[in-house]
Coordinates of C-alpha atoms in Angstrom, one line a residue:
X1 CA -34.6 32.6 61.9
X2 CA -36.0 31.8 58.3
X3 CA -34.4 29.4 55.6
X4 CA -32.9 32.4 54.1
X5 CA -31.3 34.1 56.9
X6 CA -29.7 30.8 58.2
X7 CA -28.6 30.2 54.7
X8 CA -26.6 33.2 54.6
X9 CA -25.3 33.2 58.1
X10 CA -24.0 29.8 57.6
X11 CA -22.1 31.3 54.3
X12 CA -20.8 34.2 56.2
X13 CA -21.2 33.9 60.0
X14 CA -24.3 35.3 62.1
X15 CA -22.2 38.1 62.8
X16 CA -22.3 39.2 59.3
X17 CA -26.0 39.2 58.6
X18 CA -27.7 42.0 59.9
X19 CA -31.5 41.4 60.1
X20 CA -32.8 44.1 63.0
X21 CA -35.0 46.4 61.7
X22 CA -33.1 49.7 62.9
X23 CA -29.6 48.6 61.3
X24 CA -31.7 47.9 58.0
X25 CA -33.1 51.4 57.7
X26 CA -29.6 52.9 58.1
X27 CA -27.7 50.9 56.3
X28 CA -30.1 51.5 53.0
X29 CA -30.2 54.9 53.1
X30 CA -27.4 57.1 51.5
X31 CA -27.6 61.0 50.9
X32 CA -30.7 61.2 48.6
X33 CA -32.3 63.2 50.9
X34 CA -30.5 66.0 49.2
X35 CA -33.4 66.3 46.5
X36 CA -37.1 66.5 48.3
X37 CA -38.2 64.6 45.2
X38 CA -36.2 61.4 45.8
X39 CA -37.1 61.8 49.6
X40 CA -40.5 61.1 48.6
X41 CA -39.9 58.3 46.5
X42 CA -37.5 56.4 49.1
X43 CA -37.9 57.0 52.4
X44 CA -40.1 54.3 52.8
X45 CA -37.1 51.8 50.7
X46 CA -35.7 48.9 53.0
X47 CA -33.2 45.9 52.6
X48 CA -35.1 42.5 53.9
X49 CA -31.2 41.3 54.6
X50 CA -27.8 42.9 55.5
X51 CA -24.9 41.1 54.8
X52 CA -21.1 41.7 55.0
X53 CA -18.9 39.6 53.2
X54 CA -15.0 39.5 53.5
X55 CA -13.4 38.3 50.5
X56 CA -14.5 38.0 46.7
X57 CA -15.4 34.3 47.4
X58 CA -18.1 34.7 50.2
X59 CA -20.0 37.5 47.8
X60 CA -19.9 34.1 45.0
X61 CA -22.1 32.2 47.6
X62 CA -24.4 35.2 48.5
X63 CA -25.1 35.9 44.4
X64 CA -25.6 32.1 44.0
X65 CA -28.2 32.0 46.6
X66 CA -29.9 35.2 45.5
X67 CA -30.3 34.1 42.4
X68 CA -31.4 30.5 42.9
X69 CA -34.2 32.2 45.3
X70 CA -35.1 35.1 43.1
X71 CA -33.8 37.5 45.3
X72 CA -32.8 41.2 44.3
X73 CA -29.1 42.7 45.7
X74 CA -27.9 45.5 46.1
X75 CA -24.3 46.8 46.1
X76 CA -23.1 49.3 49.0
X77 CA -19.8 51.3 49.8
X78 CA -20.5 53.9 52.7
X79 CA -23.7 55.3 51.5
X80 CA -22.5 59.1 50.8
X81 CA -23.6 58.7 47.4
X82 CA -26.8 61.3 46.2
X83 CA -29.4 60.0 44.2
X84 CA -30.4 56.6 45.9
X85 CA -28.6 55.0 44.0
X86 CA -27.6 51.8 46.5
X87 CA -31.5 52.3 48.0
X88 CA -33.2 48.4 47.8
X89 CA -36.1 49.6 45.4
X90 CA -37.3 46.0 46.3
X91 CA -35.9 45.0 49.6
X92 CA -33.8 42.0 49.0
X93 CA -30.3 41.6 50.2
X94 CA -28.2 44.9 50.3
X95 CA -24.2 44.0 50.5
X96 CA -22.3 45.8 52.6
X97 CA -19.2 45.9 51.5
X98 CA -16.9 47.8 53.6
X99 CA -14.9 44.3 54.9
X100 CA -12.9 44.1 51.9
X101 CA -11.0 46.9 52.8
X102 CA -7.7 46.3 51.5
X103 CA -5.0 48.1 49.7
X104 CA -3.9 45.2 47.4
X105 CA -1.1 47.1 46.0
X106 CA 0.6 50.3 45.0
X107 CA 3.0 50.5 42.3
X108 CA 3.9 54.2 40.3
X109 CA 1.0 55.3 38.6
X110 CA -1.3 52.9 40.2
X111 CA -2.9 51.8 43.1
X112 CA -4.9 48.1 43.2
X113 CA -7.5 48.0 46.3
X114 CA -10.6 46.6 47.4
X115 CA -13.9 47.8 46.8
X116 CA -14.8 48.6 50.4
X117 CA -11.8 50.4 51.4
X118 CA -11.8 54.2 52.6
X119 CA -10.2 56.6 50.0
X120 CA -9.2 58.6 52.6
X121 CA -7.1 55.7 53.7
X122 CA -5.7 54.8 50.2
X123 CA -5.0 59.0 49.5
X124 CA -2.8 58.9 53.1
X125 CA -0.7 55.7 51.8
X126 CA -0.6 57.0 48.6
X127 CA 1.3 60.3 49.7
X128 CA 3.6 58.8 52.3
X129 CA 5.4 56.9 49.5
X130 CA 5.3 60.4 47.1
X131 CA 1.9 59.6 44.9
X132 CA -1.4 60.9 45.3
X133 CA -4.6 60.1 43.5
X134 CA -5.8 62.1 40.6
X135 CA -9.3 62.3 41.1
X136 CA -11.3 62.0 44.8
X137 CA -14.8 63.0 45.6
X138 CA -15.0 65.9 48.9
X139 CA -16.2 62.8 50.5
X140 CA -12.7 60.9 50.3
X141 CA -12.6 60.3 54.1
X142 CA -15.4 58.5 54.5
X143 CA -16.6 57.2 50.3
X144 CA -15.3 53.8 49.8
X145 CA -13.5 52.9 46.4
X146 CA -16.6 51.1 44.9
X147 CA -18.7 53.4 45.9
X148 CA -17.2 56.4 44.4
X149 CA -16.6 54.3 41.0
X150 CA -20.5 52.6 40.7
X151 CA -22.0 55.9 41.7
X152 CA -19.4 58.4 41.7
X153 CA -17.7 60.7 38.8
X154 CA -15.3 63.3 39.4
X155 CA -13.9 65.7 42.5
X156 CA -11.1 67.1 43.8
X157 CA -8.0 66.8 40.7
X158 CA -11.2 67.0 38.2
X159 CA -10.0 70.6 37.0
X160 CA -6.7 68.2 35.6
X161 CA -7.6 64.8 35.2
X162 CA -11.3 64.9 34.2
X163 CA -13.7 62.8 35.7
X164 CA -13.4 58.9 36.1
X165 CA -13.6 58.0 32.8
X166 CA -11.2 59.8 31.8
X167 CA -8.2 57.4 32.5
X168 CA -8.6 57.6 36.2
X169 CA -9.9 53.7 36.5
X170 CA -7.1 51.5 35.5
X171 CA -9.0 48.1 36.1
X172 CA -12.1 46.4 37.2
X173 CA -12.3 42.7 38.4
X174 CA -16.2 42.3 38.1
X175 CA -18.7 39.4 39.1
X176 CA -21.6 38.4 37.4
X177 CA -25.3 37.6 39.2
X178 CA -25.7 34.5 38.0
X179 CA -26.1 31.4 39.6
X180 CA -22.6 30.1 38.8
X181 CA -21.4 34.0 38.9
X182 CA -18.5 34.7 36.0
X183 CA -15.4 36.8 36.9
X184 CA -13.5 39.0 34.8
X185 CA -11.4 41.7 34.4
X186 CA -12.5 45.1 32.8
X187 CA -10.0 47.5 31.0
X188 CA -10.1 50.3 28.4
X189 CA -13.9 51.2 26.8
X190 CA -15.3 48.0 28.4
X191 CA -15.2 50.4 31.8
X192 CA -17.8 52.4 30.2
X193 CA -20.3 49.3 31.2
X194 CA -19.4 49.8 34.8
X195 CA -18.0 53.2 36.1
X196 CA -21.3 55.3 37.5
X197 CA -23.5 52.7 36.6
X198 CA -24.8 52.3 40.1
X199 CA -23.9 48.4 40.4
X200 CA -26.0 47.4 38.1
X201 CA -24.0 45.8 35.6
X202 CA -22.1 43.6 38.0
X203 CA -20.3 43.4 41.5
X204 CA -17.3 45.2 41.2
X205 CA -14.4 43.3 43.4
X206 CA -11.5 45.0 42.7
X207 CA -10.5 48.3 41.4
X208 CA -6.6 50.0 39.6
X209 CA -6.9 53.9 39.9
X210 CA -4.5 55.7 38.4
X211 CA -2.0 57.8 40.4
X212 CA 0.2 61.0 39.9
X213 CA 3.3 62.1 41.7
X214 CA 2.9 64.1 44.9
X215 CA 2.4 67.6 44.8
X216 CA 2.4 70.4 47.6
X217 CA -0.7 71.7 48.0
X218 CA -1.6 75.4 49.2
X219 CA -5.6 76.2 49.9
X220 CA -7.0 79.4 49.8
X221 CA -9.8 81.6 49.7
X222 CA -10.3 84.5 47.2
X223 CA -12.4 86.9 47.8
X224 CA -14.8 89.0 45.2
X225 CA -17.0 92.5 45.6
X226 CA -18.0 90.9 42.0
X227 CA -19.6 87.9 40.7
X228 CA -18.0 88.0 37.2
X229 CA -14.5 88.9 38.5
X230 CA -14.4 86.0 40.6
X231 CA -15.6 83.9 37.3
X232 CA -13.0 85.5 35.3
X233 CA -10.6 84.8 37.8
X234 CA -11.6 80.8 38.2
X235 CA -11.4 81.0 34.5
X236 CA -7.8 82.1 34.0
X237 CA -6.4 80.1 36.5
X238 CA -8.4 77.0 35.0
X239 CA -6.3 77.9 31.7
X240 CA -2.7 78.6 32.7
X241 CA -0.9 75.8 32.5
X242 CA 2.0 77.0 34.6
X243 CA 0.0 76.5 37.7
X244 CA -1.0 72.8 38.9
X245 CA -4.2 72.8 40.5
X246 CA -6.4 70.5 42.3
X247 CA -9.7 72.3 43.0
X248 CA -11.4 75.3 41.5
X249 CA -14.7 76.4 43.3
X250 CA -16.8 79.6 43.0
X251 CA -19.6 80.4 45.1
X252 CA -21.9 83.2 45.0
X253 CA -23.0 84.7 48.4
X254 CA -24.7 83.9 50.3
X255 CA -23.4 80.3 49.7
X256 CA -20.2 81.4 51.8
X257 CA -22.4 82.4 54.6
X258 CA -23.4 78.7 55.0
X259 CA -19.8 77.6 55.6
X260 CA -20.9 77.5 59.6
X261 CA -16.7 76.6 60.3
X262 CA -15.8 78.9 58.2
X263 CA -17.6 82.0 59.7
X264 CA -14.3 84.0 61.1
X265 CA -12.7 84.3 57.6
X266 CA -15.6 85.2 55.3
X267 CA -16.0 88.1 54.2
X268 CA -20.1 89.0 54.6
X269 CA -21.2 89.8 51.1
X270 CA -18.7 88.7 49.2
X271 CA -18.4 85.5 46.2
X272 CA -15.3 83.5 47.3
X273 CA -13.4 81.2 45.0
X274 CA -11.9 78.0 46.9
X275 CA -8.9 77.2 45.3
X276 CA -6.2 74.3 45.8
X277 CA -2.6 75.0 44.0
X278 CA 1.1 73.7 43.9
X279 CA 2.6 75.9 46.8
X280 CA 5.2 77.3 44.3
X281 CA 2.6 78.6 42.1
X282 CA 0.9 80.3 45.2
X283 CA 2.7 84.0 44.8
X284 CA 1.4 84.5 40.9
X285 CA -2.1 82.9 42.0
X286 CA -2.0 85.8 44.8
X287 CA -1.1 88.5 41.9
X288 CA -3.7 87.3 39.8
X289 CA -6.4 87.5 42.5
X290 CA -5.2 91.3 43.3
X291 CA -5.4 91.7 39.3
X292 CA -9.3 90.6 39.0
X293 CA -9.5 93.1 41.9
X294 CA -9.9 90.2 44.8
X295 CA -8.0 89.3 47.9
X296 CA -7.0 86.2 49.8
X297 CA -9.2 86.2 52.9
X298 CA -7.2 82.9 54.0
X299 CA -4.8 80.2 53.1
X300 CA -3.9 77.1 54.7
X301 CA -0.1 76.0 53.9
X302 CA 0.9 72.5 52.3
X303 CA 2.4 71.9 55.7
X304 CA -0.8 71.2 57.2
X305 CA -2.5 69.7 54.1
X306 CA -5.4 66.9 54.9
X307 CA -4.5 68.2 58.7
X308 CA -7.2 69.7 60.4
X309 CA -9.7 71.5 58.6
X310 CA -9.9 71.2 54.5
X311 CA -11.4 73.7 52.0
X312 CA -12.7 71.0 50.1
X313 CA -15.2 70.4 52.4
X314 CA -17.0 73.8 51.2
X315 CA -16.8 72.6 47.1
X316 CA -19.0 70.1 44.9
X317 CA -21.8 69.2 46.8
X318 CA -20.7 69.7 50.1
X319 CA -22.2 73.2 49.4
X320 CA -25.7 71.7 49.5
X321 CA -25.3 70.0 52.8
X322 CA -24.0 73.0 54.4
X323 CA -26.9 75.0 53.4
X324 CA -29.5 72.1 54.2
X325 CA -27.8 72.4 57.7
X326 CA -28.4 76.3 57.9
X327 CA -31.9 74.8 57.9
X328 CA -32.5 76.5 53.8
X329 CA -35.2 75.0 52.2
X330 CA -32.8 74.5 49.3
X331 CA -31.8 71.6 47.0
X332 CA -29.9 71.4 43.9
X333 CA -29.2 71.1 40.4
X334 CA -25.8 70.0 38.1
X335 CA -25.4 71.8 35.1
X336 CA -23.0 71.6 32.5
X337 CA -22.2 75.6 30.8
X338 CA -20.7 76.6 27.4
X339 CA -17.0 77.8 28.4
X340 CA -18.2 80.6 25.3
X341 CA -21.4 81.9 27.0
X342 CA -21.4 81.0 30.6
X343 CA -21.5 84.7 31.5
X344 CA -24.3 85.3 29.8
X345 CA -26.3 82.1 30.6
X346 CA -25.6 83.2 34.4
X347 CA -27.3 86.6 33.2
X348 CA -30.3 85.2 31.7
X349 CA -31.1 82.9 35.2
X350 CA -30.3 85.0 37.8
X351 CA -32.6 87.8 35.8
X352 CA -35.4 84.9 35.6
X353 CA -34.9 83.7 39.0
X354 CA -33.1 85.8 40.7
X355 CA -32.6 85.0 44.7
X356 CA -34.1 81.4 44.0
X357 CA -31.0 80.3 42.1
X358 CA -27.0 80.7 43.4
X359 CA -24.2 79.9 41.6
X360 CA -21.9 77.3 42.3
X361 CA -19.2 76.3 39.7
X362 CA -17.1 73.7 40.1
X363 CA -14.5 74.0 37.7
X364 CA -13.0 70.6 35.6
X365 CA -12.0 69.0 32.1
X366 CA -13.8 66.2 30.8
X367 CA -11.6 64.7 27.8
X368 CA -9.4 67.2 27.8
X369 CA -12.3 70.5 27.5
X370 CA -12.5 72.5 30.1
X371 CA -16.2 73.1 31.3
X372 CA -17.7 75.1 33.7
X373 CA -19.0 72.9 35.8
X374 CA -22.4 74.1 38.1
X375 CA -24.0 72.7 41.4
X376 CA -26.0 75.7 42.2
X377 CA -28.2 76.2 45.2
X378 CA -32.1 76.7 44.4
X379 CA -34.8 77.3 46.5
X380 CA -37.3 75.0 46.8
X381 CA -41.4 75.1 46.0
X382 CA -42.9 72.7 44.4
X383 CA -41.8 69.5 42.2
X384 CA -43.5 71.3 39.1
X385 CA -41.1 74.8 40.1
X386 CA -38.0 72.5 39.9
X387 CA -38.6 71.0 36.4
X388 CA -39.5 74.5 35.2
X389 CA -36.2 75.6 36.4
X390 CA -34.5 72.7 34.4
X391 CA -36.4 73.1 31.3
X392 CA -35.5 76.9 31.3
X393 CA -31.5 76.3 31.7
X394 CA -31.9 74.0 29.0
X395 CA -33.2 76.4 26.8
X396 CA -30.5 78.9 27.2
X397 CA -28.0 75.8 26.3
X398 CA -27.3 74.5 29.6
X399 CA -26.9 70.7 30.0
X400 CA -28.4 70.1 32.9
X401 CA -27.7 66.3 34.7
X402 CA -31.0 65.5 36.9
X403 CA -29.8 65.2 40.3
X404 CA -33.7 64.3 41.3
X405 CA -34.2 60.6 39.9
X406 CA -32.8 57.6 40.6
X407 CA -32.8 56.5 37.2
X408 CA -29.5 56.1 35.5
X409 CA -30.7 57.1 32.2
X410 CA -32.2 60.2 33.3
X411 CA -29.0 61.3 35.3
X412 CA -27.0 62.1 32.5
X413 CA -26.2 58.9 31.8
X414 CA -28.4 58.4 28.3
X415 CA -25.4 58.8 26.1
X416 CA -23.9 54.9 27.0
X417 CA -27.3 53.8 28.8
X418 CA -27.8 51.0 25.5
X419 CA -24.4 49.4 26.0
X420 CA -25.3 49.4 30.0
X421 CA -28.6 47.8 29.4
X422 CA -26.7 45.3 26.9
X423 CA -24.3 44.5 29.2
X424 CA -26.7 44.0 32.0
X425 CA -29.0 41.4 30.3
X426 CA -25.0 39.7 29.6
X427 CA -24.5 39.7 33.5
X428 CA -27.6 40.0 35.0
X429 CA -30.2 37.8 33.0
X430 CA -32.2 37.7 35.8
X431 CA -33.0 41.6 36.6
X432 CA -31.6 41.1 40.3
X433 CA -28.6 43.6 40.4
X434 CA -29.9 46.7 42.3
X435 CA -33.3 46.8 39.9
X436 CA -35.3 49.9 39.5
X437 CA -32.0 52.1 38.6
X438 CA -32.6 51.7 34.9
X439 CA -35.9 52.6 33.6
X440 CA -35.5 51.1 30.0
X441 CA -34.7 47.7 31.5
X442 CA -38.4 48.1 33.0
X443 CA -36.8 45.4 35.9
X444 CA -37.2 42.1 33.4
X445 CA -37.2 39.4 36.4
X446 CA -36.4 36.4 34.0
X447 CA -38.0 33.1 35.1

């Protein structure tokens, strides 16, 4: 046992440091290998030290040693993240999180928990005492509530309540990497410094969402001969503000044939839209799927909501891991369309690309606008294909969000990346915090 690992286990308790070699590769790992370009860039990434600390005041003592031995950390919930972004770029200790699982406390319109806790968890409480949360990713059962806020940004309640930013993070009590580590709490723009900014700002200890009143939710599956009718349709019910919704998902076919679970109610050749709504609205949302010429292939009653199996399973980027386990040499993009032109910008790919690209829309608001919101399917070739792809979208208008770095600024991120970098060299003025995610910060290690 070296100086550092006894340091830490006397801090935490041996049982809490986790130094064998196979626990280490898993537990830096999350879902990067999504993109074939991030898959060669971190495969070979691997935390020197695991360590899980069980209160705010134990990850105080592991900061305080990192720091007065140069040593890089890393921040991680349950890993389900995409784009590497809890990966140890350079080893170091990676902090496992998921002992401070707490639910601090729920009042109306808010819940306070711990960062490590399961949302799935929090989302149960939450609707056996008539609330719900706004916003969860398709990952809810297993993504932890740090997690989903450091690398995270919209989901499921995205088509109402926008993405995290939007008012869905309440609070923040944050640490500082520094030797005598700061804490503080975070409200209003100051957020901006911390939501999806991979943890590298400052160790996030607590977190407020905000919460909504319960709703009973109805799933279903329309089905479409036509593309367009089934965007048309997704469009009109993302306008009418009669009918609550919680998720809005189109998928061109042969996306649907990937739903392995879901083989015995779709319909072979046909686009599906995925839709949660309020079980009273369910009888016009029925009409106006018979009016775009569609039909509801299946429905799953609020009775047996979050029982069993759940449509959101087949939206966001769960499309992408169904089709990677169909065994598709496929991978991804997230693109942002004009609400104005989207038809036509579908057009103008699919005539380019044609069976290399499928669409996947994943319908939301984001301050208020509502934006048709793509994580299509693409084949892949090469590295050099994939770019060409993005650079085309983008010159048809389409705001594409790089799902293939691990570099914060390049993700979509560039708009707020000076105040991040600001705020970084504020709480981090040694470069430790999860370096290598920022590329502008060119991972200063201050002496």
């Amino acid at each position: 046992m070296n100086g550092i690992h006894k340091k830490l286990s006397s801090l935490l308790g041996e049982e809490n440091v986790i130094v064998d070699l196979p626990s280490r590769k898993q537990l830096s790992k999350d879902f990067y290998w999504y993109s074939p370009v991030l898959t060669d860039m971190l495969d070979d990434k691997i935390a020197d030290y695991i360590v899980k600390p069980g209160n705010e005041e134990e990850i105080k003592c592991v900061l305080t040693l990192a720091v007065q031995n140069k040593i890089p950390v890393t921040i991680r919930g349950a890993g389900t993240g995409n784009y590497g972004q809890i990966i140890p770029m350079n080893g170091g200790i990676l902090i496992d999180t998921t002992r401070m699982n707490k639910i601090i406390q729920i009042e109306e319109g808010s819940v306070r928990v711990e960062p490590g806790i399961k949302l799935g968890l929090v989302e149960k409480e939450l609707r056996e005492v008539n609330q719900e949360f706004c916003i969860y990713p398709t990952t809810y059962i297993k993504a932890t509530a740090g997690g989903f806020v450091s690398g995270g940004s919209g989901g499921i309640g995205s088509i109402t309540w926008g993405n995290l930013w939007d008012g869905n993070v309440l609070e923040l009590r944050v640490l500082t990497m520094e030797e005598t580590p700061r804490v503080f709490t975070v409200k209003g723009e100051g957020m901006m410094n911390y939501i999806h900014s991979y943890g590298t700002t400052g160790v996030i200890t607590e977190i407020v969402f905000r919460t909504t009143k319960r709703v009973e939710w109805t799933q279903c599956i329309a089905s479409f001969s036509d593309l367009e009718n089934s965007l048309i349709f997704s469009e009109k019910i993302a306008k009418d503000s009669q009918i609550k919704k919680r998720s809005i998902s189109t998928c061109e076919w042969p996306i649907p044939s990937y739903f392995q679970p879901l083989q015995k109610v779709i319909e072979p050749d046909k686009h599906i839209v995925i839709l949660e709504v309020e079980e009273k609205s369910f009888e016009l949302v029925k009409s106006l799927v018979s009016e775009h010429n569609g039909t509801v292939s299946y429905e799953i009653p609020s009775s047996k909501y979050q029982k069993g199996i759940r449509l959101s399973d087949f939206t966001w980027n769960h499309t992408t891991l169904w089709a990677l386990n169909a065994n598709e040499k496929m991978t991804y993009l997230q693109g942002s369309f004009s609400l104005d032109s989207y038809l036509e910008q579908i057009k103008l790919i699919k005539e380019k690309y044609k069976d290399e690209f499928f669409n996947h829309f994943d319908w939301m608001r984001s301050k208020g606008e509502l934006i048709p919101q793509q994580i299509p399917l693409v084949r892949y070739k090469t590295k050099e294909h994939l770019y060409e792809m993005i650079s085309f979208c983008e010159s048809i208008g389409v705001k594409i969000y790089d799902p293939h770095t691990n570099l914060l600024e390049k993700g979509g991120w560039e708009a707020y990346i000076d105040s991040v970098v600001q705020k970084k060299h504020e709480n981090d003025p040694h470069g430790l915090l999860n370096p290598g995610k920022i590329g502008v910060v060119n991972d200063l290690v201050k002496g």
